Short mmCIF file of C-alpha atoms in Angstrom, two decimals:
data_model
loop_
_atom_site.label_atom_id
_atom_site.label_comp_id
_atom_site.label_asym_id
_atom_site.label_seq_id
_atom_site.Cartn_x
_atom_site.Cartn_y
_atom_site.Cartn_z
CA GLY A 1 28.90 12.33 -32.41
CA ASP A 2 26.15 12.20 -33.80
CA PHE A 3 23.71 10.49 -37.23
CA ALA A 4 20.95 11.83 -38.34
CA GLY A 5 19.55 10.93 -42.14
CA CYS A 6 16.40 12.34 -43.72
CA CYS A 7 15.70 12.62 -47.17
CA ASP A 8 18.76 14.69 -48.63
CA ALA A 9 18.32 17.22 -45.60
CA VAL A 10 22.23 15.07 -44.00
CA TYR A 11 24.62 15.17 -42.04
CA ILE A 12 27.13 13.19 -39.86
CA GLU A 13 29.53 14.81 -37.02
CA ILE A 14 32.44 12.89 -35.86
CA TYR A 15 34.71 13.21 -32.05
CA ASN A 16 37.74 13.27 -31.29
CA THR A 17 38.44 11.42 -28.50
CA SER A 18 42.38 12.00 -27.68
CA ALA A 19 43.89 14.60 -26.42
CA ILE A 20 45.37 15.27 -29.17
CA THR A 21 44.57 18.28 -32.53
CA ILE A 22 44.06 15.76 -35.15
CA ASP A 23 44.74 16.23 -38.86
CA LEU A 24 41.58 15.99 -40.81
CA THR A 25 43.53 15.64 -44.51
CA SER A 26 44.01 12.04 -45.03
CA TYR A 27 40.00 11.20 -43.68
CA SER A 28 36.96 10.62 -45.69
CA ILE A 29 33.64 9.99 -45.50
CA GLN A 30 32.12 7.35 -47.49
CA ILE A 31 29.16 5.98 -48.22
CA TYR A 32 27.88 2.74 -49.13
CA SER A 33 24.38 3.47 -51.07
CA ASN A 34 21.06 -0.10 -51.03
CA GLY A 35 23.76 -2.97 -49.75
CA SER A 36 26.77 -1.88 -52.11
CA THR A 37 30.15 -3.01 -50.92
CA THR A 38 32.44 -0.04 -53.04
CA PRO A 39 31.47 3.57 -51.95
CA SER A 40 28.60 3.57 -54.59
CA GLY A 41 26.83 6.77 -52.83
CA GLY A 42 29.91 8.77 -53.07
CA THR A 43 33.44 9.86 -50.82
CA ILE A 44 33.71 12.87 -48.84
CA SER A 45 37.13 14.62 -49.21
CA LEU A 46 37.48 15.95 -45.32
CA SER A 47 40.31 19.39 -44.48
CA GLY A 48 40.62 21.20 -41.24
CA ASN A 49 41.87 19.95 -38.04
CA ILE A 50 39.32 18.74 -35.24
CA ALA A 51 40.73 19.61 -31.38
CA SER A 52 41.21 17.28 -28.72
CA CYS A 53 37.46 16.08 -27.99
CA ALA A 54 36.24 18.40 -30.46
CA THR A 55 33.28 18.01 -32.81
CA TYR A 56 33.80 18.21 -36.74
CA VAL A 57 30.38 18.12 -38.94
CA ILE A 58 29.83 17.60 -42.21
CA CYS A 59 26.45 18.14 -44.17
CA ASN A 60 24.99 17.99 -47.11
CA THR A 61 24.52 21.79 -48.14
CA SER A 62 20.72 22.07 -48.70
CA ALA A 63 20.14 21.15 -44.96
CA THR A 64 19.46 23.40 -42.39
CA THR A 65 22.44 23.32 -40.61
CA ALA A 66 24.56 23.73 -43.21
CA GLY A 67 25.44 27.11 -41.52
CA THR A 68 27.14 25.61 -38.23
CA ALA A 69 28.68 23.06 -40.78
CA ASP A 70 32.95 22.59 -41.44
CA LEU A 71 32.15 21.35 -44.04
CA THR A 72 29.60 20.85 -46.70
CA SER A 73 29.17 18.65 -49.85
CA GLY A 74 26.71 17.54 -52.07
CA SER A 75 27.38 14.24 -51.80
CA MET A 76 26.56 13.37 -47.85
CA SER A 77 22.64 12.60 -49.25
CA PHE A 78 21.97 8.79 -47.83
CA ASN A 79 19.01 7.82 -45.99
CA GLY A 80 18.51 4.07 -43.59
CA ASP A 81 19.30 1.60 -45.48
CA ASP A 82 22.81 3.10 -46.11
CA ALA A 83 25.85 2.63 -44.54
CA VAL A 84 28.32 5.10 -43.60
CA ALA A 85 31.93 5.02 -42.70
CA LEU A 86 34.89 7.40 -41.60
CA PHE A 87 37.96 6.11 -43.16
CA ASP A 88 42.41 7.56 -42.43
CA GLY A 89 43.78 7.00 -45.68
CA ALA A 90 42.46 3.21 -46.61
CA THR A 91 42.28 2.40 -42.73
CA LEU A 92 38.72 2.11 -41.11
CA ILE A 93 37.88 4.64 -38.26
CA ASP A 94 34.64 4.19 -37.29
CA LEU A 95 31.05 3.08 -39.31
CA PHE A 96 27.18 3.98 -38.70
CA GLY A 97 25.40 0.61 -40.48
CA ASN A 98 26.79 -2.45 -42.12
CA ILE A 99 28.88 -2.33 -45.16
CA GLY A 100 27.51 -4.94 -48.65
CA ASP A 101 24.07 -5.47 -46.68
CA ASP A 102 20.59 -3.63 -47.69
CA PRO A 103 18.23 -4.52 -44.82
CA GLY A 104 15.56 -3.44 -46.81
CA THR A 105 14.00 0.38 -44.86
CA GLU A 106 15.91 0.84 -41.83
CA TRP A 107 18.18 -0.89 -39.01
CA THR A 108 15.90 -1.44 -36.23
CA GLY A 109 17.04 -1.32 -32.88
CA VAL A 110 16.55 2.16 -31.69
CA GLY A 111 13.80 4.25 -31.39
CA ALA A 112 12.10 3.80 -34.69
CA GLY A 113 15.08 2.81 -36.90
CA THR A 114 17.29 4.23 -39.02
CA ALA A 115 15.36 5.67 -41.53
CA ASN A 116 14.10 9.43 -41.30
CA ASP A 117 15.52 10.20 -37.97
CA GLY A 118 19.01 11.18 -36.30
CA PHE A 119 21.13 9.78 -33.58
CA VAL A 120 23.68 9.83 -30.97
CA ARG A 121 26.23 7.95 -29.91
CA ASN A 122 25.97 7.73 -25.74
CA SER A 123 28.35 9.22 -24.02
CA THR A 124 30.12 5.62 -22.36
CA TYR A 125 30.21 4.06 -26.08
CA CYS A 126 33.99 4.51 -26.27
CA THR A 127 34.90 1.01 -28.87
CA ALA A 128 35.42 2.84 -32.59
CA GLU A 129 33.48 -0.24 -35.08
CA SER A 130 36.64 -0.84 -37.19
CA THR A 131 35.04 -3.74 -38.43
CA ASP A 132 32.24 -4.05 -40.42
CA PRO A 133 29.73 -6.25 -39.48
CA THR A 134 28.29 -9.72 -40.47
CA GLY A 135 24.94 -10.90 -41.23
CA SER A 136 21.74 -9.13 -43.17
CA GLY A 137 18.57 -8.10 -42.46
CA PRO A 138 17.59 -4.98 -40.33
CA THR A 139 19.87 -6.29 -37.19
CA SER A 140 22.49 -6.66 -38.54
CA PHE A 141 23.46 -3.46 -37.06
CA THR A 142 24.72 -5.52 -34.60
CA THR A 143 25.86 -2.10 -31.98
CA PHE A 144 22.60 -0.59 -32.83
CA THR A 145 21.98 -0.66 -29.36
CA THR A 146 20.01 1.95 -27.40
CA SER A 147 23.41 1.09 -24.63
CA ASN A 148 25.73 2.35 -27.47
CA TRP A 149 23.08 5.30 -29.43
CA THR A 150 20.24 7.68 -28.26
CA SER A 151 17.91 8.39 -30.93
CA VAL A 152 17.61 12.59 -31.86
CA GLY A 153 15.28 13.70 -34.34
CA THR A 154 16.61 15.42 -37.66
CA SER A 155 16.52 18.88 -36.03
CA GLY A 156 20.08 18.90 -35.75
CA ALA A 157 19.57 21.29 -32.00
CA THR A 158 22.40 18.58 -30.87
CA LEU A 159 25.19 19.61 -33.78
CA GLY A 160 28.26 21.08 -32.19
CA SER A 161 28.64 19.37 -29.20
CA HIS A 162 29.31 16.18 -27.34
CA THR A 163 29.03 14.37 -24.50
CA SER A 164 32.12 11.48 -24.34
CA SER A 165 33.74 10.51 -20.91
CA CYS A 166 36.13 8.23 -23.41
CA GLY A 167 39.40 8.92 -24.23
CA SER A 168 40.83 12.12 -22.44
CA CYS A 169 37.20 13.42 -22.51
CA GLY A 170 36.05 11.98 -19.12
CA SER A 171 35.25 13.92 -16.12
CA ASN A 172 37.71 13.72 -13.84
CA SER A 173 38.93 14.31 -10.13
CA ILE A 174 41.01 14.57 -7.20
CA THR A 175 39.92 14.67 -2.97
CA THR A 176 43.00 15.16 -1.01
CA GLY A 177 42.62 13.91 2.87
CA LEU A 178 44.14 16.42 5.60
CA ILE A 179 47.89 16.27 6.19
CA ALA A 180 49.27 13.69 8.19
CA THR A 181 52.07 13.69 11.28
CA SER A 182 50.80 16.48 12.67
CA PRO A 183 52.30 19.09 13.69
CA PHE A 184 53.32 20.01 9.73
CA ASN A 185 55.95 22.39 10.34
CA VAL A 186 57.47 24.88 7.44
CA ASP A 187 59.85 28.15 7.91
CA CYS A 188 61.97 29.39 5.12
CA THR A 189 65.30 27.95 6.51
CA ASN A 190 65.04 24.49 7.27
CA SER A 191 63.12 22.51 4.65
CA THR A 192 64.05 18.93 6.57
CA ASP A 193 60.58 21.06 8.47
CA ALA A 194 58.54 20.47 5.51
CA SER A 195 57.80 16.19 6.05
CA GLY A 196 54.68 14.74 5.90
CA THR A 197 51.66 13.33 3.41
CA VAL A 198 48.58 13.99 2.19
CA ALA A 199 46.70 11.06 1.09
CA PHE A 200 44.16 11.92 -1.52
CA THR A 201 41.94 9.65 -4.60
CA SER A 202 41.24 10.29 -8.22
CA THR A 203 38.33 10.16 -10.06
CA GLY A 204 37.89 9.86 -13.74
CA THR A 205 40.14 9.08 -16.45
CA PHE A 206 43.52 10.66 -16.60
CA SER A 207 45.78 11.48 -19.22
CA ALA A 208 48.88 9.61 -19.40
CA GLY A 209 52.33 12.04 -18.61
CA ASN A 210 49.59 14.79 -16.94
CA ILE A 211 51.58 16.16 -14.06
CA TYR A 212 49.77 17.29 -10.97
CA SER A 213 50.61 19.39 -7.95
CA VAL A 214 49.65 20.75 -4.53
CA GLU A 215 49.41 23.99 -2.68
CA ILE A 216 49.07 23.97 0.89
CA PHE A 217 48.07 27.44 2.53
CA ASP A 218 47.62 28.50 5.77
#
């Protein structure tokens, strides 16, 4: 989803690419300030659910976008040199930044850098950052590139909606061809007449277990 930091008016948006609703009771946001290896910037426990292919927004209580948030917290405060992580219990699920590294003012690679700007994950960026990067300095947040992130400013205008082709959230389509083995005869008493084939192609991401049916009208 989105990430933005500007002074203390900040927000983060997470997005569920799975096919199921996720209970966030065991999830938390942990903020690592100024190169700390412990969440000295605070830990924010999440609550409620996040539906399939939906967003969940956490805002600082002073943010102008707080009215649209699913959760507000005074601990949601960070700037361009802090790392922000999403955990499920003790398991790192996703990460923005580099825990344990103070890059100076910001990490660089997209837009003007991570200080005083907002970023949205690109719709095709499907790999969670479940491993803390190594190295140090402004480029140590190695996946912070234009192929993964887009600079969107700090207005919060993109909050509450996200487009993704990842997991169960990508668009898909089925295109059929003509009925083969003509004529294709069907009557109500002799089902053996109803024999033939319809070729089709599928495009996009289809979840396991999906069932598709075909209806033919004359």
